[in-house]
Short mmCIF file of C-alpha atoms in Angstrom, two decimals:
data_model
loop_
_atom_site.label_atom_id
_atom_site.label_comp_id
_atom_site.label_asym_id
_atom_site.label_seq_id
_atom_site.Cartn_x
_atom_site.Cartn_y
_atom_site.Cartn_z
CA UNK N 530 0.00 0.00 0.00
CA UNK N 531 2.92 2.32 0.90
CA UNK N 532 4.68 1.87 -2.44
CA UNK N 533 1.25 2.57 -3.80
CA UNK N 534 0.54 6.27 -2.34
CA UNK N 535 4.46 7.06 -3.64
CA UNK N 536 3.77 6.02 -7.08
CA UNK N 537 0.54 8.37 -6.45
CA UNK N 538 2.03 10.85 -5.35
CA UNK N 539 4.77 11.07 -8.12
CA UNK N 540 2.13 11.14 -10.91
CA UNK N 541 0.55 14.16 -9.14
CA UNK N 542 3.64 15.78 -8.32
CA UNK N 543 4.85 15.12 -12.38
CA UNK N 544 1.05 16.65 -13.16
CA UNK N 545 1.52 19.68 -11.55
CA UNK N 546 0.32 19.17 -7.60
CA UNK N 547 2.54 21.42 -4.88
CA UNK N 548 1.14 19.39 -1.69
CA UNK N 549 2.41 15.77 -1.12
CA UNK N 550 0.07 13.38 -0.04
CA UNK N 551 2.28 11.61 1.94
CA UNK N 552 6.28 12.16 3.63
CA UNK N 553 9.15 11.47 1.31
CA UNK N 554 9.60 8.11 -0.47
CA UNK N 555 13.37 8.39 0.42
CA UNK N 556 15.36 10.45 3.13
CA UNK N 557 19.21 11.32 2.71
CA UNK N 558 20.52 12.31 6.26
CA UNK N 559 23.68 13.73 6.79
CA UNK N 560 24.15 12.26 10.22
CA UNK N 561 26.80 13.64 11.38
CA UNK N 562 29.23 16.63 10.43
CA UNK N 563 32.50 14.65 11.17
CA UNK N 564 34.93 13.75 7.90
CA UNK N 565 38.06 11.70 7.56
CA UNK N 566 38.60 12.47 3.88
CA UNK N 567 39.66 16.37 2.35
CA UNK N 568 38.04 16.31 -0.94
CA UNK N 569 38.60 18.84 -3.16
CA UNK N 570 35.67 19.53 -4.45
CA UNK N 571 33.86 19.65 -1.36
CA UNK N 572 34.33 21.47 1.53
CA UNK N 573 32.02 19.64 4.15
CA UNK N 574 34.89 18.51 6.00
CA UNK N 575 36.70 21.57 7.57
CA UNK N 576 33.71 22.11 9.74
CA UNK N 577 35.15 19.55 12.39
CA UNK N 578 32.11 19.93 14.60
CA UNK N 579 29.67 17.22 15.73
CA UNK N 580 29.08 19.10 18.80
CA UNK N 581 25.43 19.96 17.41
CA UNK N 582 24.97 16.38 15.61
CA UNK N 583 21.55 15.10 16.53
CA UNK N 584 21.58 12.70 19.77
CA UNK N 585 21.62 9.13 19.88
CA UNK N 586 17.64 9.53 21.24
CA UNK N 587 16.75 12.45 18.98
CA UNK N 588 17.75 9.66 15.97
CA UNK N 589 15.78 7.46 17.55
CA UNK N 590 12.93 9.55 17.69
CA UNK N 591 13.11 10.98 13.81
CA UNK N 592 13.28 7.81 12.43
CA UNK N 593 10.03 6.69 14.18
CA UNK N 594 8.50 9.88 12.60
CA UNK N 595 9.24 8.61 9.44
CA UNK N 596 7.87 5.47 9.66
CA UNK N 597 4.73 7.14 10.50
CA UNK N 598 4.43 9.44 7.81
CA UNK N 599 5.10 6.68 5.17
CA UNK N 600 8.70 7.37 4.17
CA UNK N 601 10.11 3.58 2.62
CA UNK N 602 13.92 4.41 2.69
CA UNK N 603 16.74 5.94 4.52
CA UNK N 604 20.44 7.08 2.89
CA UNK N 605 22.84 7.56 5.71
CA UNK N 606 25.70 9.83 4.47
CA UNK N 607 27.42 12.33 6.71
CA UNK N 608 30.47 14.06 6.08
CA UNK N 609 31.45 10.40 6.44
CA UNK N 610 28.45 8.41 8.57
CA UNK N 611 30.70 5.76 10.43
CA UNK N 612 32.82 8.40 12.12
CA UNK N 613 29.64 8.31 14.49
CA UNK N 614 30.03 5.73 16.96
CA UNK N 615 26.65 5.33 17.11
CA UNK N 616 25.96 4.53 13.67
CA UNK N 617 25.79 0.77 14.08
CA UNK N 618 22.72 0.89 16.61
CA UNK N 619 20.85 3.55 14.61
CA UNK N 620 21.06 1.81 11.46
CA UNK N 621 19.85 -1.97 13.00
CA UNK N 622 16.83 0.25 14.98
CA UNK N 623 15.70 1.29 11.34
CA UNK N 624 16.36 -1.85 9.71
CA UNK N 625 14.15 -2.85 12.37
CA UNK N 626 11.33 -0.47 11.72
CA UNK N 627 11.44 -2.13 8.15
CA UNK N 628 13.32 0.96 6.39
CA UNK N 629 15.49 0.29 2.71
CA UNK N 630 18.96 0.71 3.87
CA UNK N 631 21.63 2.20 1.97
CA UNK N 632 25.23 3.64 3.36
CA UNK N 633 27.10 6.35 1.71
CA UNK N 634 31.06 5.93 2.69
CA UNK N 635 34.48 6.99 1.49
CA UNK N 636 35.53 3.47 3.09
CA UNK N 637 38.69 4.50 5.08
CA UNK N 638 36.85 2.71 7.99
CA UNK N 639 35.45 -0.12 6.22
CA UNK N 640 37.38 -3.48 7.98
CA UNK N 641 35.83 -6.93 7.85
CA UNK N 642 34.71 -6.68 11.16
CA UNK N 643 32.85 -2.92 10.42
CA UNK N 644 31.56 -4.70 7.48
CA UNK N 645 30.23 -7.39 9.14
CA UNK N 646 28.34 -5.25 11.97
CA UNK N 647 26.71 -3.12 9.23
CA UNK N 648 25.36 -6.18 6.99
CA UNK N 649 24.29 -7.98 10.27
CA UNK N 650 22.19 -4.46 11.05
CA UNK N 651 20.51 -3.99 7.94
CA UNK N 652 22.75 -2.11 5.50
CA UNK N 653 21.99 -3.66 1.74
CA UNK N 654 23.30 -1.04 -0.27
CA UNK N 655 26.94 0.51 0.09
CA UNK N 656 27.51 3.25 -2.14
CA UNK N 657 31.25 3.87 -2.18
CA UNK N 658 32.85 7.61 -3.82
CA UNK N 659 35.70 6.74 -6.52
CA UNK N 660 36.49 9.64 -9.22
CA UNK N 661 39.73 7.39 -11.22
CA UNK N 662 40.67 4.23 -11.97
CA UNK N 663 44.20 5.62 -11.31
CA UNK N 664 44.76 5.44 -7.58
CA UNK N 665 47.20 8.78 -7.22
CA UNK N 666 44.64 10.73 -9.06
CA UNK N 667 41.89 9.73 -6.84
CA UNK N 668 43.64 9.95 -3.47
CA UNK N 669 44.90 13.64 -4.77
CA UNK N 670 41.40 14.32 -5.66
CA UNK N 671 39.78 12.76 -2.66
CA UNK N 672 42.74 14.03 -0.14
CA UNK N 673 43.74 10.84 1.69
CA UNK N 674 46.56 8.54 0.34
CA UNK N 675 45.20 5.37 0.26
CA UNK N 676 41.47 5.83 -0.38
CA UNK N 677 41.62 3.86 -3.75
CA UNK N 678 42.68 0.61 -1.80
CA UNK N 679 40.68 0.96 0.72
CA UNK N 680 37.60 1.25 -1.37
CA UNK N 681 38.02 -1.96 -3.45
CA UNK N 682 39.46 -3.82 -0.10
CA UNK N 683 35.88 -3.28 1.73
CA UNK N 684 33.98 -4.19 -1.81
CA UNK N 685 35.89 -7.52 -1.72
CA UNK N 686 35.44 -8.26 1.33
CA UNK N 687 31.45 -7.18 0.89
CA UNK N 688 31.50 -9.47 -2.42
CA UNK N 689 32.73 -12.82 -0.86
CA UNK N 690 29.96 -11.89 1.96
CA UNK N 691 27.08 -12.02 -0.32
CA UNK N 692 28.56 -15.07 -2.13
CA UNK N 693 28.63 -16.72 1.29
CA UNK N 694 25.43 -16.22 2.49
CA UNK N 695 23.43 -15.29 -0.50
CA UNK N 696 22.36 -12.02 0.74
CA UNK N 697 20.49 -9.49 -1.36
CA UNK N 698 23.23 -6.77 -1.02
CA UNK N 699 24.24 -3.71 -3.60
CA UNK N 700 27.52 -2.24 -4.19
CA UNK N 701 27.64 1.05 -5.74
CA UNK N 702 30.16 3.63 -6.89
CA UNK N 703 29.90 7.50 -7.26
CA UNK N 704 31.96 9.36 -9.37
CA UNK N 705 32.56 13.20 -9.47
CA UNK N 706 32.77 13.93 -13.47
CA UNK N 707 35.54 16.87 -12.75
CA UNK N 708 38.53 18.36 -15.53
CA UNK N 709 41.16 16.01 -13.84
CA UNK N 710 39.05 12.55 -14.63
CA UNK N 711 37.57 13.48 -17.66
CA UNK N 712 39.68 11.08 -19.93
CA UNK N 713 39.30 8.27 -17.29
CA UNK N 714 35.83 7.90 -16.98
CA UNK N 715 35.25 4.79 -19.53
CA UNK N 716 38.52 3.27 -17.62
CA UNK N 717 37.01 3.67 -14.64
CA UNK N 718 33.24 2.67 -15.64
CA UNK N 719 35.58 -0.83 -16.51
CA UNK N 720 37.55 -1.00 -13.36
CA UNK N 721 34.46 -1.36 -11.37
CA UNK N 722 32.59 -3.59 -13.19
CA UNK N 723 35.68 -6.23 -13.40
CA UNK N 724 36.03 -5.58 -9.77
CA UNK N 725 32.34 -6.80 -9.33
CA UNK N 726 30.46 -3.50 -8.15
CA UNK N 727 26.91 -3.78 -9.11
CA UNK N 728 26.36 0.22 -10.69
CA UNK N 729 28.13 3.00 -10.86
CA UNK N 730 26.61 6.52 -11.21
CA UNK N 731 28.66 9.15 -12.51
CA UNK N 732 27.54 12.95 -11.74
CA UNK N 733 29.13 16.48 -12.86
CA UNK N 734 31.59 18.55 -10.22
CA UNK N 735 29.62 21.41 -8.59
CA UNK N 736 30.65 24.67 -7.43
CA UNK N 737 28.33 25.18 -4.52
CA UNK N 738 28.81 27.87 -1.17
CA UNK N 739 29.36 26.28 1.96
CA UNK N 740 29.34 22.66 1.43
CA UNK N 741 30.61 22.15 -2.09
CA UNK N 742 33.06 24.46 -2.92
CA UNK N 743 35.40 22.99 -5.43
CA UNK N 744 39.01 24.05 -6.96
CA UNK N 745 39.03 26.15 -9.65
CA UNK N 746 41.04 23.59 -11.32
CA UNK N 747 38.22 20.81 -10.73
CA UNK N 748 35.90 22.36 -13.12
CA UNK N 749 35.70 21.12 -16.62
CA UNK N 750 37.43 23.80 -19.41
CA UNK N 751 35.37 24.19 -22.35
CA UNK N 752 37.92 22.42 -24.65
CA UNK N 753 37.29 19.15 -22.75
CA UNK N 754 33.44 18.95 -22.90
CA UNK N 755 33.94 17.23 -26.37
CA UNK N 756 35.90 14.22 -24.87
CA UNK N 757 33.70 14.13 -21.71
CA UNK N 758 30.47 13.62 -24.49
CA UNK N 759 32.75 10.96 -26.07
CA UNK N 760 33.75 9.41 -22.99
CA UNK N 761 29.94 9.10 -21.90
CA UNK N 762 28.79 8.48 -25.13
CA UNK N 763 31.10 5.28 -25.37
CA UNK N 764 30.05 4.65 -21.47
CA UNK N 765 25.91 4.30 -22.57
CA UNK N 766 27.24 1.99 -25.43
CA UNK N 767 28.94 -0.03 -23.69
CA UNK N 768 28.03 -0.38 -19.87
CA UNK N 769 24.71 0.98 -20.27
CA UNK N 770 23.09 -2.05 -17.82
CA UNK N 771 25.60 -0.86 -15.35
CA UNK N 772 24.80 2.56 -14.87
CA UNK N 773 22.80 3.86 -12.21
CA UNK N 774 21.21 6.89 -14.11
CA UNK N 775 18.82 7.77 -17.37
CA UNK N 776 21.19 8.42 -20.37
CA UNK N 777 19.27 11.44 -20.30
CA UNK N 778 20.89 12.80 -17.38
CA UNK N 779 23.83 11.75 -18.88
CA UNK N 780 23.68 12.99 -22.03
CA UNK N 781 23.05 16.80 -20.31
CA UNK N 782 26.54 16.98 -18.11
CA UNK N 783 27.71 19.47 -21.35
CA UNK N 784 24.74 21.67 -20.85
CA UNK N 785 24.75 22.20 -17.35
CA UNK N 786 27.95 23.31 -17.67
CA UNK N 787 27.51 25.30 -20.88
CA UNK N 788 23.45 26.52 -20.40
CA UNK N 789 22.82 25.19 -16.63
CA UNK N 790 19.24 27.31 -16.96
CA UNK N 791 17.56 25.36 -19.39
CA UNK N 792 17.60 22.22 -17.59
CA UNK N 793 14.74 24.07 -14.74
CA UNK N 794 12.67 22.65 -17.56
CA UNK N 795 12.40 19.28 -15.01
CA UNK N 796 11.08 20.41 -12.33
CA UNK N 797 12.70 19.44 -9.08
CA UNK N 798 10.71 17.25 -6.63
CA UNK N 799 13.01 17.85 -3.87
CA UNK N 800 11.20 18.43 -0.75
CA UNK N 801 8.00 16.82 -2.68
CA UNK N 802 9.42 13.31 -3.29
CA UNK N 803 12.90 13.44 -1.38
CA UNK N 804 14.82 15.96 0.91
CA UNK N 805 17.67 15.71 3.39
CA UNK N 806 18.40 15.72 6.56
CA UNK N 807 21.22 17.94 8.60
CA UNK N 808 22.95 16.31 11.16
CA UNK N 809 21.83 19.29 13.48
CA UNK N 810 18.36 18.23 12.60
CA UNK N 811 17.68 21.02 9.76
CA UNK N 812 14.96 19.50 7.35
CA UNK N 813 16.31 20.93 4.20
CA UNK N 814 14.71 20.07 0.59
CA UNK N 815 17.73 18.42 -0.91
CA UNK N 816 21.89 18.63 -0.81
CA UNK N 817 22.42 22.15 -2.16
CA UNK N 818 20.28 23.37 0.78
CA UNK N 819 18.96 26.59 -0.29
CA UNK N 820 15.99 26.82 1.98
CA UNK N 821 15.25 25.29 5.38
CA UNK N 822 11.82 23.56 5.86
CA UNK N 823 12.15 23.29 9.59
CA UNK N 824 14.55 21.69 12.64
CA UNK N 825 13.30 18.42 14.58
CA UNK N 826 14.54 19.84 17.80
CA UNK N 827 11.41 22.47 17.34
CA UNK N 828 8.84 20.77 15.35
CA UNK N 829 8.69 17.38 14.68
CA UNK N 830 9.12 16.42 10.91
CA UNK N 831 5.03 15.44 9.86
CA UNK N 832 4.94 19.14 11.24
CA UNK N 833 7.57 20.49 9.16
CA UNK N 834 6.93 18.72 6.04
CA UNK N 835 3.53 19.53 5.72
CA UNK N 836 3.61 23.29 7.15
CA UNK N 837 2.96 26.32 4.63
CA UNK N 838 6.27 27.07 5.11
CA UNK N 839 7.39 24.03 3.19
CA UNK N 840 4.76 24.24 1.02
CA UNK N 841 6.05 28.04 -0.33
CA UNK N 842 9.56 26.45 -0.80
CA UNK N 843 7.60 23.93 -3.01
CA UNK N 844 5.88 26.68 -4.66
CA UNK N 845 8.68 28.59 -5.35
CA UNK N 846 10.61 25.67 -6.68
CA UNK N 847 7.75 24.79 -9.05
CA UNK N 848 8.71 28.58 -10.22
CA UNK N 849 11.74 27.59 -10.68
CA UNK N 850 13.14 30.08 -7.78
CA UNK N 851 15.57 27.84 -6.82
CA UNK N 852 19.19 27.13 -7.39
CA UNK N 853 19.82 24.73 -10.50
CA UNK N 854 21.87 21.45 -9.60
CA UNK N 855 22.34 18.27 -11.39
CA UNK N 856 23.15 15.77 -8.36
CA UNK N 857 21.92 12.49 -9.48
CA UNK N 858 20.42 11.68 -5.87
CA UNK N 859 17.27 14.08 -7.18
CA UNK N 860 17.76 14.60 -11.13
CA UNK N 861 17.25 11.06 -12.35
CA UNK N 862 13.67 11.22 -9.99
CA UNK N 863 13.00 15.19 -12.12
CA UNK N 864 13.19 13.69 -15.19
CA UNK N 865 11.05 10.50 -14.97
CA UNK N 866 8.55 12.81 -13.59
CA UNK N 867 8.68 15.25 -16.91
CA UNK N 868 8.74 12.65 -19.11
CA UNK N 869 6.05 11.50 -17.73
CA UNK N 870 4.38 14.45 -17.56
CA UNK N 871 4.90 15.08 -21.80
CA UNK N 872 4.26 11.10 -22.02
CA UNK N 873 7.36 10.42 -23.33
CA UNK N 874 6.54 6.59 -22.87
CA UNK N 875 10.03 5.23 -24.74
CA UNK N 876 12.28 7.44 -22.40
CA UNK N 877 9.98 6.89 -18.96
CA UNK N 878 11.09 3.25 -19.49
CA UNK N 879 14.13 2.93 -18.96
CA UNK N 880 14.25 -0.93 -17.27
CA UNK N 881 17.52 -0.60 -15.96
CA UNK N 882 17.51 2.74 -14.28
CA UNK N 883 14.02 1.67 -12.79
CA UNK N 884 15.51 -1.70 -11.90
CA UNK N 885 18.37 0.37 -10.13
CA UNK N 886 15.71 2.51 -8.17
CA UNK N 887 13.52 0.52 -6.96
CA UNK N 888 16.73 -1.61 -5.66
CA UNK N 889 16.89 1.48 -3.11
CA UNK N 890 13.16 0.93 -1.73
CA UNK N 891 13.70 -3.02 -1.08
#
């Protein structure tokens, strides 16, 4: 019944309504502000502050609210989620509550033992962030020497796991599309395939105050868009089953670089369909976090999500007065809901993206 009202409420939402009918299908909470990695095209981590990170009980208590307002799954990211010592007993009380699981990591603290504890509490999705298949360009871009290893260490180890015990379990890898990885990207799209990850998803470098604030010499030149088209091009052709995304999205990395403004054209269902969570309990619509909904230290989050204040920030996003991103935690969700809107029936589907999507809500 639960998957039922979301599929409702995304062909309303796609049709024009501002007012959900029910809470997000999917939360991503940033659970805590701590970071062991120094990316450089983020800036998330020099905060080195957890000293307002939601409590061990507040957790508790949010994640009951969202099992009462219908939400189906739960994204635990941070900064980097496992520098929370408390991680381990929040995730197994919402794997309890019957929450999708999935775990956004860099993997510096992945050991067999970690990885153990997290599979035994519910986690069935690890989404791991690699930008090369060349492991001194990644650790330079990702800031810690030995990141590469560590990544594809903890995926082995997850791997034999699921052999073992035949466990429904999802291994994932992010890459940040940025000028120093553009001519790796089909290298890297084969790396992790041969290594046995299960998708990858590969989104554009952002340039965003406050959280993700990237070196100048991260973003893309204009002379290199035409091998980043190739590169993805070639990617769709030949590892289109493993990627996590629409070739649509895809296929428009060169013009939100070039003419970011006409992709408002999909509407944004953040804080309709998704929205994320602050580790200081700020309900904000989605990762760029232009607006703030509410805090669960003063309201508790049915109040916030369905207040007129977050139904103005809806409004105003439906007017396109918001900033323009292309994250693919919220862009691949804008454009099924505009095709669908224009019933573009050959585009809306797309069996592996949907097969990689609903693998989130299991």
């Amino acid at each position: 019944m639960g998957l039922i009202k979301h599929a409702l409420n995304f062909i309303l939402f796609s049709f024009g309504k501002i007012t959900p009918i029910t809470g997000p299908v999917r939360v991503h909470w940033d659970i805590t502000e701590l970071c062991n990695s120094k990316c450089r095209h983020c800036t998330r981590w020099k905060i080195k502050n957890s000293k307002d990170d939601l409590s061990y009980r507040e957790c508790i208590k949010f994640i009951d609210e969202l099992k009462k307002i219908g939400t189906l799954a739960i994204s635990f990211a941070g900064n980097e989620p496992l520098m929370r010592k408390d991680i381990y007993e929040i995730i197994e009380y919402a794997c309890r509550k019957g929450f999708a699981i999935s775990l956004n990591t860099n993997g510096i603290l992945m050991s067999e033992e970690n990885i153990n504890r997290l599979i035994d509490n519910g986690v069935r999705s690890f989404i791991f962030s690699l930008d090369s298949r060349y492991k001194e360009k990644n650790d330079s871009i990702r800031g810690v020497k030995g990141a590469f290893e560590k990544i594809f260490a903890a995926a082995k180890i997850i791997k034999e796991i699921k052999e073992k015990t035949g466990k429904e379990i999802t291994i994932q890898v992010t890459t940040v599309v940025n000028n120093e990885n553009i001519n790796d990207l089909e290298k890297t799209v084969k790396l992790c395939k041969d290594k046995g990850f299960d998708k990858i998803v590969l989104q554009p470098i952002h340039n965003i105050p406050k959280y993700f604030e990237s070196e100048e010499e991260l973003i893309p030149k204009e002379e290199n868009f035409p091998e980043m088209e190739r590169q993805i091009n070639s990617i769709i052709e030949k590892y289109g089953n493993f990627i996590a995304v629409p070739k649509e999205y895809l296929k428009n990395f060169r013009t939100f670089f070039e003419n970011p403004l006409s992709l408002l054209k999909y509407r944004c269902g953040a804080s309709f369909i998704t929205c994320d969570i602050r580790a200081n309990g700020d309900v904000v619509p989605c990762p760029v976090g232009f607006a703030k909904m509410g805090n669960l230290r003063e309201n508790s989050f049915r109040e916030i999500w369905f207040s007129e204040a977050s139904n103005k920030i809806r409004k105003n996003i439906k007017n396109n007065k918001h900033p323009l991103c292309w994250f693919a935690c919220i862009q691949p969700i804008n454009i099924t809901s505009h095709n669908i809107r224009y019933l573009k029936i050959g585009k809306i589907i797309d069996k592996e993206f949907l097969k990689h999507a609903f693998s989130k809500l299991k």
